[in-house]
Amino acid sequence: MFCIQCEQTMQTPVGNGCQYAMGMCGKTSEISDLQDVLVYMLQGVSAYAHAGRELGVIDAAADAYLPQAFFSTLTNVNFDAERLVAYTAEAVATKTRLKDAYLAACTVQGVEPKQLAGAAQFEITAEKAAMISQAPATAVNRGLNDVGEDIVGLRLLVLYGLKGVAAYMEHARILSKQDDEVYGEFHRIMARLGEDPSDLNELLELAMACGHLNYKVMEMLDAGETEAFGHPVPTKVNMKPVAGKAILVSGHDLIDLKHILEQTKDKGINVYTHGEMLPAMAYPELGGKYPHLVGNYGSAWQNQQKEFANFPGAIVMTSNCLIDPNPGSYADRLFTRNIVGWPGVVHHTGDDYSAVIEKALACEGFKYDEIPHYTMTGFARNALMAAAPAVIEQVKAGNIRHFFLVGGCDGDKQERNYFTEFAKSAPDDTLLLTLACGKFKFNDLEFGDINGIPRLLDVGQCNDAYSAIQLALALAETFECGVNELPLSLILSWFEQKAIAILLTLLALGIKDIRVGPTVPAFLTENLINHLHEATGLRLTTTVEQDMADILG
Ligand code: FSO
Ligand code: SF4
């Protein structure tokens, strides 16, 4: 195995990357190899989807399937070999169908078929043993000796960014948001990656194309969520349990929570959000409608083994981030959903949650109410826009000096205390915007307000970066300046590939001087970091004192 896609990748004596029997995330070498083969197959499928599109051949089933299967290879999503083999079998069948359709269109239109190279030529039997034996040829660092680590690193920047985009495409598709142009661009980038491009400038362009694509996808997802569940409104959320039977819903897919709420409303079961599901409390059609969505339990994904073990009810994992449930002995009351998988854990399909409800009723539930402790969420696009005039007034009056966006993924490393300390040391005349699971580093703290405007504004999930971008654009318009001239600094924590997609979006939009931590992605070489720093001002976080002084000084 060789995997280097997330922030907790191993540092080994022979270079960075998880490369022995098991990655830091619990991904075995078998799963890693199956994922490499699946990804390469998908690049070949996209090659035919892209070629076919140029002749007007569109296969809606292939469009829907590809990002979904790609999503299964993100960090902490799917650890189930059987499902990965099944996705590959579907990839094989889809490629045959697309290739036949492409060749037929060439014949009808009198066009000479293209000689597609690289992944398009890759053939495989979708059986576990055959896939594992062919995995070395599909390894993500293939060609390293020929093209060097800068080119491989850039290819991985695009590949991992595109994985993040695929995840958001799938979150949007579940809400019936699909777009033909988005699919076309997705296949174009995916197909080109399958040809192992080795020109630095082309790869940088692909990275920016990926960022622009992600911006569109986040816009689609924003529309899907707000059309289905209304616009979030600032909401106070209890972070402590109350007595009664319980279901915990984690991950990003709000629609799953909606089904669970609807089906539990007369069952005497309390429902809780976990991790990235917390912002659901602020949607009128979720937290605003169902009083038995009583609050949030627990914190960010990396604490789930302890938190899930202590949760006396059923647990539904709708998307990333999943970690091994076995040490905590809660695998028998955990249900995976959508693209998530762990061998031996019940994978829940369909919209009937009776099995989850039965499990919750069979569990003990919470015995007593704990003393409530609150946080606020719901400062998404509309709420931010509604607050913008008051915010602008306070800026003009000199009461708000600076805005910080401190958010992104959370994770295990001790160095991530940087984000807690950074938020705590932000001066009283500054506003803190946050989003994604990184918010749990400080969202239980009290930050006060500036003349009625809360100093900590939780924008929502990671994809709600779209809302934060809209606020920045609105402020720039009001102050008649560019976004980079605003008194706004972005301090992002990264862990997995959705964060890479968002980072590429921000860079593609021309946002400069972003700070990223706690470490630089290991697939980016020193040369690449220097290049990105010179072009965009992107830099690594240093110490809180130093960064705060540099920003405010
Ligand atoms: Fe966190 Fe995991 Fe939302 Fe990520 S739960 S780390 S960036 O999947 O997607 O923020
Ligand atoms: Fe290692 Fe991250 Fe890959 Fe898991 S996803 S194998 S921790 S680099």
Coordinates of C-alpha atoms and ligand atoms in Angstrom, one line a residue:
M1 CA 0.0 0.0 0.0
F2 CA 1.0 3.6 -0.4
C3 CA -1.4 6.3 0.8
I4 CA -0.6 9.9 1.6
Q5 CA -4.0 11.6 1.3
C6 CA -4.6 12.8 4.8
E7 CA -3.0 14.8 7.5
Q8 CA -2.3 11.9 9.7
T9 CA -0.3 10.1 7.1
M10 CA 2.7 8.3 8.5
Q11 CA 6.2 9.7 8.6
T12 CA 8.4 6.7 7.9
P13 CA 12.2 6.3 7.5
V14 CA 11.6 5.8 3.8
G15 CA 9.5 8.9 3.3
N16 CA 6.0 10.2 4.1
G17 CA 3.0 8.0 3.5
C18 CA 1.2 5.0 5.1
Q19 CA 3.0 2.1 3.4
Y20 CA 3.0 -1.0 5.5
A21 CA 0.2 -3.3 6.6
M22 CA -2.1 -0.6 7.9
G23 CA -2.5 3.2 7.6
M24 CA -3.0 5.4 10.7
C25 CA -6.7 5.5 10.0
G26 CA -7.1 1.8 10.3
K27 CA -7.2 1.2 6.5
T28 CA -5.5 -2.1 5.8
S29 CA -3.1 -2.6 2.8
E30 CA -5.9 -4.7 1.2
I31 CA -8.4 -1.9 1.3
S32 CA -5.8 0.7 0.2
D33 CA -4.9 -1.5 -2.8
L34 CA -8.5 -2.1 -3.7
Q35 CA -9.1 1.7 -3.6
D36 CA -6.1 2.4 -5.8
V37 CA -7.5 0.0 -8.4
L38 CA -11.0 1.4 -8.1
V39 CA -9.7 5.0 -8.6
Y40 CA -7.7 4.1 -11.7
M41 CA -10.7 2.3 -13.1
L42 CA -12.8 5.3 -12.5
Q43 CA -10.3 7.5 -14.3
G44 CA -10.7 5.2 -17.3
V45 CA -14.5 5.4 -17.1
S46 CA -14.3 9.2 -17.0
A47 CA -12.0 9.0 -20.1
Y48 CA -14.9 7.4 -22.1
A49 CA -17.5 9.7 -20.4
H50 CA -15.5 12.7 -21.5
A51 CA -14.8 11.5 -25.0
G52 CA -18.5 10.5 -25.4
R53 CA -19.6 13.9 -24.2
E54 CA -17.7 15.6 -27.0
L55 CA -20.0 13.7 -29.4
G56 CA -23.1 14.4 -27.4
V57 CA -23.2 11.0 -25.6
I58 CA -24.4 11.5 -22.0
D59 CA -24.9 8.6 -19.7
A60 CA -26.8 9.8 -16.6
A61 CA -26.3 6.6 -14.7
A62 CA -22.6 6.8 -15.1
D63 CA -22.6 10.5 -14.1
A64 CA -24.4 9.7 -10.9
Y65 CA -22.3 6.6 -10.1
L66 CA -18.7 7.9 -10.6
P67 CA -18.5 10.6 -7.9
Q68 CA -20.2 8.2 -5.5
A69 CA -17.7 5.4 -6.1
F70 CA -14.8 7.9 -5.9
F71 CA -16.2 9.2 -2.6
S72 CA -15.8 5.7 -1.1
T73 CA -12.0 6.2 -1.3
L74 CA -11.8 9.3 0.9
T75 CA -10.2 9.1 4.3
N76 CA -12.4 7.4 6.9
V77 CA -15.3 6.5 4.6
N78 CA -15.4 2.9 3.4
F79 CA -13.3 0.1 4.9
D80 CA -15.4 -2.7 3.5
A81 CA -13.6 -4.8 0.8
E82 CA -16.7 -6.4 -0.6
R83 CA -18.3 -3.0 -1.3
L84 CA -15.1 -1.8 -2.9
V85 CA -15.0 -4.8 -5.2
A86 CA -18.7 -4.3 -6.0
Y87 CA -18.0 -0.6 -7.0
T88 CA -15.2 -1.8 -9.2
A89 CA -17.5 -4.4 -10.9
E90 CA -19.9 -1.5 -11.6
A91 CA -17.0 0.5 -13.0
V92 CA -16.0 -2.3 -15.3
A93 CA -19.6 -2.6 -16.7
T94 CA -20.0 1.2 -16.9
K95 CA -16.8 1.5 -18.9
T96 CA -17.9 -1.1 -21.4
R97 CA -21.2 0.6 -21.8
L98 CA -19.6 4.0 -22.3
K99 CA -17.0 2.7 -24.7
D100 CA -19.6 1.0 -26.8
A101 CA -21.7 4.2 -26.9
Y102 CA -18.6 6.3 -27.8
L103 CA -17.5 4.0 -30.6
A104 CA -21.1 3.8 -32.0
A105 CA -21.3 7.6 -31.9
C106 CA -18.0 7.8 -33.8
T107 CA -19.3 5.5 -36.5
V108 CA -22.6 7.4 -36.8
Q109 CA -20.9 10.8 -36.9
G110 CA -18.0 9.6 -39.1
V111 CA -15.4 10.5 -36.5
E112 CA -12.1 8.7 -36.1
P113 CA -12.1 7.3 -32.5
K114 CA -9.5 8.8 -30.2
Q115 CA -6.7 6.6 -29.0
L116 CA -7.3 7.0 -25.3
A117 CA -4.2 6.4 -23.2
G118 CA -3.4 5.6 -19.5
A119 CA -6.3 4.6 -17.3
A120 CA -8.6 4.2 -20.3
Q121 CA -6.5 1.2 -21.4
F122 CA -6.6 -0.4 -18.0
E123 CA -8.6 -3.7 -17.9
I124 CA -9.4 -5.7 -14.8
T125 CA -11.6 -8.5 -13.5
A126 CA -13.5 -7.2 -10.5
E127 CA -12.3 -9.9 -8.1
K128 CA -10.4 -9.2 -5.0
A129 CA -7.3 -11.3 -5.7
A130 CA -7.0 -10.0 -9.3
M131 CA -7.4 -6.4 -8.1
I132 CA -4.8 -6.8 -5.4
S133 CA -2.3 -8.3 -7.9
Q134 CA -2.7 -5.4 -10.2
A135 CA -2.7 -2.7 -7.5
P136 CA 1.0 -1.7 -7.8
A137 CA 0.5 -0.5 -11.4
T138 CA -2.3 1.8 -10.1
A139 CA -0.5 3.2 -7.0
V140 CA -0.9 6.9 -6.6
N141 CA 2.8 7.5 -6.7
R142 CA 3.3 5.7 -10.0
G143 CA 5.9 7.2 -12.2
L144 CA 7.7 8.8 -9.3
N145 CA 11.1 7.8 -10.7
D146 CA 10.3 9.2 -14.1
V147 CA 8.7 12.5 -13.3
G148 CA 10.0 13.3 -9.8
E149 CA 8.2 14.2 -6.5
D150 CA 7.0 17.7 -7.5
I151 CA 4.9 16.4 -10.4
V152 CA 3.6 13.4 -8.4
G153 CA 2.8 15.8 -5.6
L154 CA 0.8 18.1 -7.9
R155 CA -1.0 15.2 -9.4
L156 CA -2.0 14.2 -5.9
L157 CA -3.1 17.8 -5.1
V158 CA -5.5 17.6 -8.0
L159 CA -6.6 14.0 -7.3
Y160 CA -7.3 14.6 -3.7
G161 CA -9.0 17.9 -4.4
L162 CA -11.2 16.2 -6.9
K163 CA -12.1 13.5 -4.3
G164 CA -13.4 16.3 -2.1
V165 CA -15.4 17.7 -5.0
A166 CA -16.8 14.2 -5.7
A167 CA -17.9 13.9 -2.1
Y168 CA -19.8 17.2 -2.3
M169 CA -21.3 16.2 -5.7
E170 CA -22.7 13.1 -3.9
H171 CA -24.1 15.1 -1.0
A172 CA -25.8 17.4 -3.6
R173 CA -27.0 14.5 -5.7
I174 CA -28.8 13.0 -2.7
L175 CA -30.7 16.3 -2.6
S176 CA -31.5 16.0 -6.3
K177 CA -29.0 18.6 -7.3
Q178 CA -27.1 17.5 -10.4
D179 CA -25.7 19.6 -13.2
D180 CA -24.5 18.5 -16.6
E181 CA -21.7 21.1 -16.9
V182 CA -20.4 20.0 -13.5
Y183 CA -20.3 16.3 -14.6
G184 CA -18.6 17.3 -17.9
E185 CA -15.8 19.2 -16.0
F186 CA -15.5 16.4 -13.4
H187 CA -14.9 13.8 -16.2
R188 CA -12.5 16.1 -18.0
I189 CA -10.2 16.5 -15.0
M190 CA -10.6 12.9 -13.9
A191 CA -9.8 11.6 -17.4
R192 CA -6.8 13.8 -17.7
L193 CA -5.5 12.6 -14.3
G194 CA -5.7 9.1 -15.7
E195 CA -3.3 10.0 -18.4
D196 CA -0.7 11.0 -15.7
P197 CA 0.0 14.5 -17.0
S198 CA 3.5 15.7 -16.2
D199 CA 3.6 19.4 -17.1
L200 CA 3.7 21.6 -14.0
N201 CA 1.7 24.4 -15.5
E202 CA -1.0 22.1 -16.8
L203 CA -1.3 20.5 -13.3
L204 CA -1.6 23.9 -11.7
E205 CA -4.3 24.8 -14.1
L206 CA -6.1 21.5 -13.3
A207 CA -5.8 22.3 -9.6
M208 CA -7.5 25.7 -10.2
A209 CA -10.1 24.1 -12.4
C210 CA -10.8 21.7 -9.5
G211 CA -11.2 24.7 -7.2
H212 CA -13.7 26.5 -9.5
L213 CA -15.6 23.2 -10.0
N214 CA -15.9 22.8 -6.2
Y215 CA -17.3 26.4 -5.9
K216 CA -20.1 25.5 -8.2
V217 CA -20.7 22.2 -6.4
M218 CA -20.9 23.9 -3.0
E219 CA -23.3 26.4 -4.5
M220 CA -25.5 23.5 -5.7
L221 CA -25.3 21.8 -2.3
D222 CA -26.2 25.1 -0.6
A223 CA -29.2 25.3 -2.8
G224 CA -30.2 21.7 -2.2
E225 CA -30.0 22.1 1.6
T226 CA -31.7 25.4 1.8
E227 CA -34.5 24.5 -0.6
A228 CA -35.2 21.2 1.3
F229 CA -34.7 22.4 4.9
G230 CA -35.0 26.3 4.8
H231 CA -32.3 28.8 5.6
P232 CA -30.5 28.2 8.9
V233 CA -31.4 30.7 11.7
P234 CA -29.1 31.4 14.6
T235 CA -29.9 28.7 17.2
K236 CA -28.9 27.8 20.7
V237 CA -27.9 24.2 21.0
N238 CA -27.7 22.1 24.1
M239 CA -24.5 20.0 24.2
K240 CA -25.6 17.8 27.1
P241 CA -27.9 14.7 27.1
V242 CA -31.4 14.6 28.4
A243 CA -33.1 11.5 29.9
G244 CA -34.6 9.0 27.5
K245 CA -34.0 6.6 24.6
A246 CA -31.7 8.0 22.0
I247 CA -30.4 8.0 18.4
L248 CA -27.2 9.8 17.4
V249 CA -26.8 11.0 13.8
S250 CA -23.3 11.9 12.6
G251 CA -21.8 12.8 9.2
H252 CA -23.0 15.4 6.7
D253 CA -26.2 14.2 5.0
L254 CA -29.1 16.2 6.4
I255 CA -31.7 14.2 4.5
D256 CA -31.0 11.1 6.6
L257 CA -31.5 13.1 9.7
K258 CA -34.9 14.4 8.3
H259 CA -36.1 10.8 7.7
I260 CA -35.0 9.7 11.2
L261 CA -36.8 12.7 12.8
E262 CA -40.0 12.1 10.9
Q263 CA -40.1 8.4 11.8
T264 CA -39.2 8.9 15.5
K265 CA -41.6 11.8 16.2
D266 CA -44.1 9.7 18.2
K267 CA -41.7 7.1 19.5
G268 CA -40.4 8.7 22.6
I269 CA -36.9 8.8 21.3
N270 CA -34.6 11.8 21.5
V271 CA -32.4 12.4 18.5
Y272 CA -29.0 14.1 18.8
T273 CA -26.6 15.5 16.2
H274 CA -22.9 14.6 16.3
G275 CA -19.9 16.2 14.7
E276 CA -20.6 17.7 11.3
M277 CA -24.4 17.2 11.8
L278 CA -24.5 19.9 14.5
P279 CA -25.5 22.7 12.2
A280 CA -28.7 20.7 11.4
M281 CA -30.1 22.2 14.6
A282 CA -30.4 25.5 12.9
Y283 CA -32.5 24.5 9.8
P284 CA -36.2 25.3 10.1
E285 CA -37.2 21.9 8.7
L286 CA -34.9 20.0 11.1
G287 CA -34.1 21.5 14.5
G288 CA -36.7 24.2 14.0
K289 CA -39.5 21.6 13.4
Y290 CA -38.8 18.6 15.6
P291 CA -38.5 19.2 19.4
H292 CA -37.2 15.7 19.9
L293 CA -34.0 16.8 18.1
V294 CA -32.8 17.7 21.5
G295 CA -29.3 18.8 21.0
N296 CA -25.8 17.7 20.1
Y297 CA -23.9 14.9 21.8
G298 CA -20.1 14.7 21.6
S299 CA -17.7 16.6 19.4
A300 CA -15.5 16.0 16.4
W301 CA -14.9 12.7 14.6
Q302 CA -11.7 11.8 16.2
N303 CA -13.3 11.5 19.6
Q304 CA -16.0 9.0 18.4
Q305 CA -14.6 5.8 19.8
K306 CA -15.0 7.2 23.3
E307 CA -18.2 9.2 22.6
F308 CA -20.1 6.4 20.7
A309 CA -19.1 3.9 23.4
N310 CA -20.7 6.1 26.0
F311 CA -23.8 6.8 23.9
P312 CA -26.6 4.5 25.2
G313 CA -28.6 4.3 21.9
A314 CA -28.4 3.7 18.2
I315 CA -25.8 5.5 16.1
V316 CA -26.1 6.4 12.4
M317 CA -23.0 7.4 10.4
T318 CA -24.3 9.1 7.3
S319 CA -20.8 10.1 5.8
N320 CA -17.3 10.6 6.9
C321 CA -15.5 10.5 9.2
L322 CA -15.8 6.9 10.5
I323 CA -13.2 5.1 12.6
D324 CA -12.9 1.5 13.8
P325 CA -15.9 0.8 16.0
N326 CA -14.7 -2.4 17.5
P327 CA -12.5 -1.2 20.4
G328 CA -15.5 0.5 22.0
S329 CA -17.9 -2.4 21.6
Y330 CA -20.6 -0.3 19.9
A331 CA -20.4 -1.9 16.5
D332 CA -23.7 -3.7 17.1
R333 CA -25.6 -0.4 17.6
L334 CA -23.8 1.4 14.8
F335 CA -25.4 1.7 11.3
T336 CA -23.5 2.9 8.3
R337 CA -25.3 4.8 5.5
N338 CA -24.7 5.9 2.0
I339 CA -21.1 5.6 1.0
V340 CA -19.8 4.7 4.5
G341 CA -18.8 1.1 5.3
W342 CA -17.1 -1.0 7.9
P343 CA -17.0 -4.8 7.6
G344 CA -19.5 -6.4 10.0
V345 CA -21.4 -3.2 10.7
V346 CA -25.0 -3.1 9.4
H347 CA -25.2 -1.0 6.3
H348 CA -28.5 0.7 6.2
T349 CA -30.1 1.2 2.8
G350 CA -33.5 2.7 1.9
D351 CA -35.5 5.3 3.8
D352 CA -37.2 3.0 6.4
Y353 CA -35.3 3.4 9.7
S354 CA -37.3 0.8 11.7
A355 CA -34.1 -1.2 12.4
V356 CA -32.4 1.9 13.9
I357 CA -35.5 2.7 15.9
E358 CA -35.8 -0.8 17.2
K359 CA -32.2 -0.8 18.2
A360 CA -32.6 2.6 20.0
L361 CA -35.6 1.2 21.9
A362 CA -33.7 -1.9 22.9
C363 CA -30.8 0.3 24.3
E364 CA -30.9 1.8 27.8
G365 CA -31.0 5.4 26.8
F366 CA -29.9 8.3 29.1
K367 CA -31.0 7.8 32.7
Y368 CA -31.1 11.5 33.7
D369 CA -30.7 15.1 32.4
E370 CA -27.3 16.5 32.6
I371 CA -26.9 20.2 33.3
P372 CA -27.3 22.0 29.9
H373 CA -24.3 23.6 28.3
Y374 CA -25.0 25.6 25.1
T375 CA -23.3 26.6 21.9
M376 CA -24.7 28.6 19.0
T377 CA -24.9 27.7 15.3
G378 CA -26.8 28.8 12.2
F379 CA -24.9 31.8 10.9
A380 CA -25.1 30.5 7.3
R381 CA -25.5 32.6 4.2
N382 CA -28.9 34.3 4.9
A383 CA -28.3 34.9 8.6
L384 CA -24.9 36.4 7.7
M385 CA -26.4 38.6 5.0
A386 CA -29.1 39.8 7.4
A387 CA -26.4 40.6 10.0
A388 CA -24.1 42.3 7.4
P389 CA -25.5 45.9 7.8
A390 CA -25.0 45.8 11.6
V391 CA -21.6 44.3 11.1
I392 CA -20.6 46.9 8.6
E393 CA -21.8 49.7 11.0
Q394 CA -19.6 48.3 13.7
V395 CA -16.6 48.1 11.4
K396 CA -17.2 51.7 10.3
A397 CA -17.5 52.8 14.0
G398 CA -14.2 51.1 14.7
N399 CA -15.7 48.5 17.0
I400 CA -14.8 45.6 14.8
R401 CA -11.2 45.6 13.8
H402 CA -10.7 42.3 12.1
F403 CA -12.5 39.1 11.0
F404 CA -10.9 35.6 11.4
L405 CA -12.2 32.5 9.7
V406 CA -10.8 29.8 12.0
G407 CA -12.2 26.4 10.8
G408 CA -11.8 23.3 8.8
C409 CA -11.2 19.7 9.9
D410 CA -10.5 18.6 13.4
G411 CA -8.1 15.8 14.2
D412 CA -6.1 14.0 16.8
K413 CA -2.8 15.8 16.9
Q414 CA -1.8 17.8 20.0
E415 CA -0.6 20.6 17.8
R416 CA -4.2 21.3 16.9
N417 CA -4.5 23.1 20.2
Y418 CA -3.2 25.9 18.2
F419 CA -6.7 26.6 16.9
T420 CA -8.2 26.7 20.4
E421 CA -5.4 29.0 21.5
F422 CA -5.8 31.2 18.4
A423 CA -9.5 31.6 19.0
K424 CA -9.0 32.4 22.7
S425 CA -6.4 35.0 22.0
A426 CA -8.3 36.8 19.3
P427 CA -8.8 40.4 20.7
D428 CA -12.3 41.4 21.9
D429 CA -12.7 43.8 18.9
T430 CA -12.5 40.9 16.4
L431 CA -15.1 38.5 15.1
L432 CA -14.5 34.8 14.7
L433 CA -16.2 32.9 11.9
T434 CA -15.9 29.1 12.1
L435 CA -17.1 26.0 10.1
A436 CA -16.7 22.2 9.8
C437 CA -15.7 19.9 12.6
G438 CA -12.7 22.1 13.6
K439 CA -15.2 24.3 15.4
F440 CA -15.3 21.8 18.3
K441 CA -11.8 23.0 19.2
F442 CA -13.5 26.1 20.8
N443 CA -17.3 26.2 20.3
D444 CA -17.9 25.4 23.9
L445 CA -16.2 28.6 25.0
E446 CA -17.8 31.9 25.7
F447 CA -16.6 34.7 23.4
G448 CA -19.2 37.4 24.2
D449 CA -20.5 39.9 21.7
I450 CA -19.8 43.3 20.1
N451 CA -22.8 45.5 20.6
G452 CA -25.2 42.5 20.2
I453 CA -23.2 40.7 17.4
P454 CA -21.9 37.4 18.8
R455 CA -18.1 37.2 18.5
L456 CA -18.2 33.6 17.4
L457 CA -20.3 32.8 14.4
D458 CA -20.7 29.1 13.4
V459 CA -21.3 29.2 9.7
G460 CA -22.1 25.4 9.5
Q461 CA -20.5 22.3 7.9
C462 CA -17.4 22.3 5.8
N463 CA -19.3 22.9 2.6
D464 CA -20.8 26.0 4.1
A465 CA -17.5 27.6 3.3
Y466 CA -19.7 28.8 0.5
S467 CA -21.6 31.0 2.9
A468 CA -18.4 32.5 4.3
I469 CA -17.3 33.3 0.8
Q470 CA -20.6 35.0 0.1
L471 CA -20.2 37.2 3.3
A472 CA -16.6 38.1 2.2
L473 CA -17.8 39.1 -1.3
A474 CA -20.6 41.2 0.2
L475 CA -18.3 43.0 2.6
A476 CA -15.8 43.6 -0.2
E477 CA -18.6 45.1 -2.3
T478 CA -19.7 47.4 0.5
F479 CA -16.2 48.6 1.2
E480 CA -15.5 48.8 -2.5
C481 CA -12.3 46.8 -2.3
G482 CA -11.1 43.3 -3.2
V483 CA -11.6 40.4 -0.8
N484 CA -7.8 40.4 -0.1
E485 CA -8.1 44.1 1.1
L486 CA -10.6 43.2 3.7
P487 CA -9.5 43.0 7.4
L488 CA -10.1 39.2 7.1
S489 CA -7.7 36.4 7.7
L490 CA -8.3 32.7 7.0
I491 CA -6.7 30.2 9.4
L492 CA -7.6 26.7 8.2
S493 CA -7.1 23.3 9.7
W494 CA -7.0 20.5 7.2
F495 CA -7.3 16.8 7.7
E496 CA -8.8 15.1 4.6
Q497 CA -9.7 15.6 1.0
K498 CA -12.8 17.9 1.4
A499 CA -10.5 20.4 3.0
I500 CA -8.2 20.2 0.0
A501 CA -11.1 20.9 -2.3
I502 CA -12.1 23.9 -0.3
L503 CA -8.5 25.2 -0.2
L504 CA -8.4 24.9 -4.0
T505 CA -11.6 26.8 -4.2
L506 CA -10.3 29.7 -2.1
L507 CA -7.1 29.8 -4.1
A508 CA -9.0 29.6 -7.4
L509 CA -11.1 32.6 -6.2
G510 CA -7.8 34.5 -5.7
I511 CA -7.9 34.6 -1.9
K512 CA -4.4 35.2 -0.6
D513 CA -2.3 34.7 2.5
I514 CA -4.3 31.7 3.8
R515 CA -2.7 30.0 6.8
V516 CA -3.0 26.2 6.9
G517 CA -2.2 23.9 9.8
P518 CA -1.3 22.0 11.8
T519 CA 1.1 20.6 9.1
V520 CA 1.7 21.0 5.4
P521 CA 0.1 18.2 3.3
A522 CA 2.8 15.6 3.0
F523 CA 2.3 15.2 -0.7
L524 CA 3.3 18.8 -1.3
T525 CA 7.1 19.1 -1.7
E526 CA 9.1 22.1 -0.5
N527 CA 9.3 23.3 -4.1
L528 CA 5.5 23.2 -4.4
I529 CA 5.0 24.9 -1.1
N530 CA 7.4 27.7 -2.1
H531 CA 5.6 28.0 -5.5
L532 CA 2.2 28.2 -3.8
H533 CA 3.6 30.7 -1.3
E534 CA 5.0 33.0 -3.9
A535 CA 1.8 32.8 -6.1
T536 CA -0.8 33.0 -3.4
G537 CA 0.8 33.8 0.0
L538 CA -0.3 30.4 1.3
R539 CA 1.7 29.6 4.4
L540 CA 1.9 27.2 7.3
T541 CA 0.7 28.3 10.8
T542 CA 3.5 29.1 13.2
T543 CA 2.8 30.0 16.8
V544 CA -0.4 31.8 17.9
E545 CA 1.6 34.8 19.1
Q546 CA 3.6 35.1 15.9
D547 CA 0.6 34.6 13.6
M548 CA -1.6 37.0 15.6
A549 CA 1.1 39.6 15.6
D550 CA 1.8 39.2 11.9
I551 CA -1.9 39.5 11.1
L552 CA -2.9 42.4 13.3
G553 CA 0.5 44.2 13.3
Ligands
FSO1 FE1 -14.7 17.0 9.4 FE2 -14.4 14.5 8.5 FE3 -16.6 18.0 7.1 FE4 -14.2 16.4 6.7 S1 -16.0 15.2 9.8 S2 -13.0 16.0 8.6 S3 -13.3 18.2 6.0 O1 -15.0 14.7 6.9 O2 -15.8 16.9 5.9 O3 -15.3 18.7 8.5
SF4_2 FE1 -2.7 6.9 6.0 FE2 -4.5 8.9 5.8 FE3 -4.2 7.2 3.8 FE4 -5.4 6.4 6.1 S1 -6.1 7.9 4.6 S2 -3.9 5.3 5.0 S3 -4.1 7.6 7.6 S4 -2.7 8.7 4.5

